[in-house]
Amino acid sequence: MNSPQKPVLGLNLEEIDIEETEINNLPDEMLTFILSLIPDKYLKNCILVCHRWLNIVSSATFWKEKCFKDFPILSEVTALYLPIDHVSWRTLYYLKPYSRNLIHNPSGADGLKHKWKINSNGGNGVRVEKTSVGAKDKPDELLKVVNDCTANFATSYGWGEMEQIIDLEEEGCSPKLIDELQPEIYVSEWYTERFDCGCYYELHVQLLGELEKEPIKEYLFKSDLIPQWSDNEWKQANYTFKNYGNGVRFIRFVHRGKDSQFWAGHYGSKMAAAEVRILVNKSSNVPD
């Protein structure tokens, strides 16, 4: 016995004889559902078919349907804070700001300066290493953040400091959601030392307002001196911002390190898997 067909976008499939219906004779709700199943790379072809298809693929209903199909729980929460327009839902679908790391190039795999600003480049400067030179292999928990990328930043005998400023709205976040829902903001980075040289490591994260000046909230982590001949295991600095109030529009992420023995080369602290996540739905945002 066939199970009853479920309604789609308020329609009962039993009321429509699909075999006898040409696709353009279907109601908008049904056609929206069908087009939402088409892979993204073919959507540009769909909008060339006719004005009706163009209007459907350009509608808020279409992009909302795709969002609810791909990440239903998250979409249900964000729907309360998004304007009813196609741009907002399309932005949510493609940028997925609440289900990804908002730090770009978190371990330097895309090059030293890609998305990072170097504030100080002491000693022999900051460099990117393909693997953990002089340190132990990266743990699975770290590698999961960066899709198994083994690269990391390495500092020298003077402070090497780098920063990223995240524009939350540019990344697809809703200011209304940030202000009213106050989702937790999770920040993290992994660091280590070489086996043969001591070092220092610092992480400073600020939640900034519209003018990017005075921080609304901030987190500062400073390692004690990590001595020579330490275990050179990868360690994690992390923090979760809560109840930070209205007006957060930017996040400033700054890390820095140096060695403690003034050795030429890159014997200072190493950093990898820099991370900033907006925890609207924790189960989909924080790696297990």
Coordinates of N, CA, C and O in Angstrom, one line a residue, residues 15 32 35 37 40 52 81-82 84 102 142 153 155 158 183 199 211 245 284:
E15 N -3.8 15.8 -5.4 CA -4.7 16.6 -6.2 C -4.2 17.0 -7.5 O -4.9 17.6 -8.4
T32 N 8.0 26.2 -7.8 CA 9.1 26.7 -6.9 C 9.8 25.5 -6.2 O 11.0 25.5 -6.1
L35 N 11.9 23.6 -8.9 CA 13.2 24.4 -9.2 C 14.2 24.4 -8.1 O 15.4 24.5 -8.3
L37 N 15.0 22.1 -6.3 CA 15.8 20.8 -6.3 C 16.9 20.8 -7.3 O 17.8 19.9 -7.2
D40 N 22.7 24.1 -7.8 CA 23.0 25.6 -7.9 C 23.6 26.0 -9.3 O 23.3 27.0 -9.8
R52 N 8.6 33.7 -16.3 CA 8.0 33.1 -15.1 C 9.1 32.4 -14.2 O 9.2 32.6 -13.0
Y81 N 14.3 37.0 12.1 CA 15.1 38.2 12.1 C 15.5 38.7 10.7 O 16.1 39.8 10.5
L82 N 15.1 37.9 9.6 CA 15.5 38.4 8.3 C 14.4 39.2 7.6 O 13.2 38.8 7.8
I84 N 11.8 40.3 4.7 CA 11.2 39.4 3.7 C 11.5 39.9 2.3 O 10.8 40.5 1.6
L102 N 34.2 32.1 10.4 CA 34.2 33.4 9.7 C 35.7 34.0 9.5 O 35.9 35.0 8.8
L142 N 42.1 19.9 15.8 CA 42.6 21.0 15.1 C 42.4 20.8 13.6 O 41.9 21.7 12.9
F153 N 51.2 29.2 10.9 CA 52.1 30.4 11.0 C 53.2 30.1 12.0 O 53.0 29.4 12.9
T155 N 56.5 32.2 14.0 CA 57.1 33.5 14.4 C 58.6 33.4 14.6 O 59.1 32.3 14.7
G158 N 61.4 38.4 17.2 CA 60.7 39.6 17.6 C 59.2 39.3 17.4 O 58.8 38.4 16.7
P183 N 23.3 35.7 19.9 CA 23.9 34.4 19.9 C 25.3 34.4 20.5 O 26.0 35.4 20.4
C199 N 59.1 30.2 24.0 CA 58.4 31.2 23.3 C 57.2 31.7 24.1 O 56.9 31.3 25.2
L211 N 31.7 51.9 14.4 CA 32.9 52.7 14.0 C 34.2 52.0 14.2 O 35.3 52.6 14.0
G245 N 25.5 42.6 24.5 CA 24.7 43.8 24.3 C 24.6 44.2 22.8 O 25.1 43.4 22.0
S284 N 25.2 22.8 14.8 CA 25.7 22.9 13.4 C 26.9 23.7 13.2 O 27.5 23.9 12.2

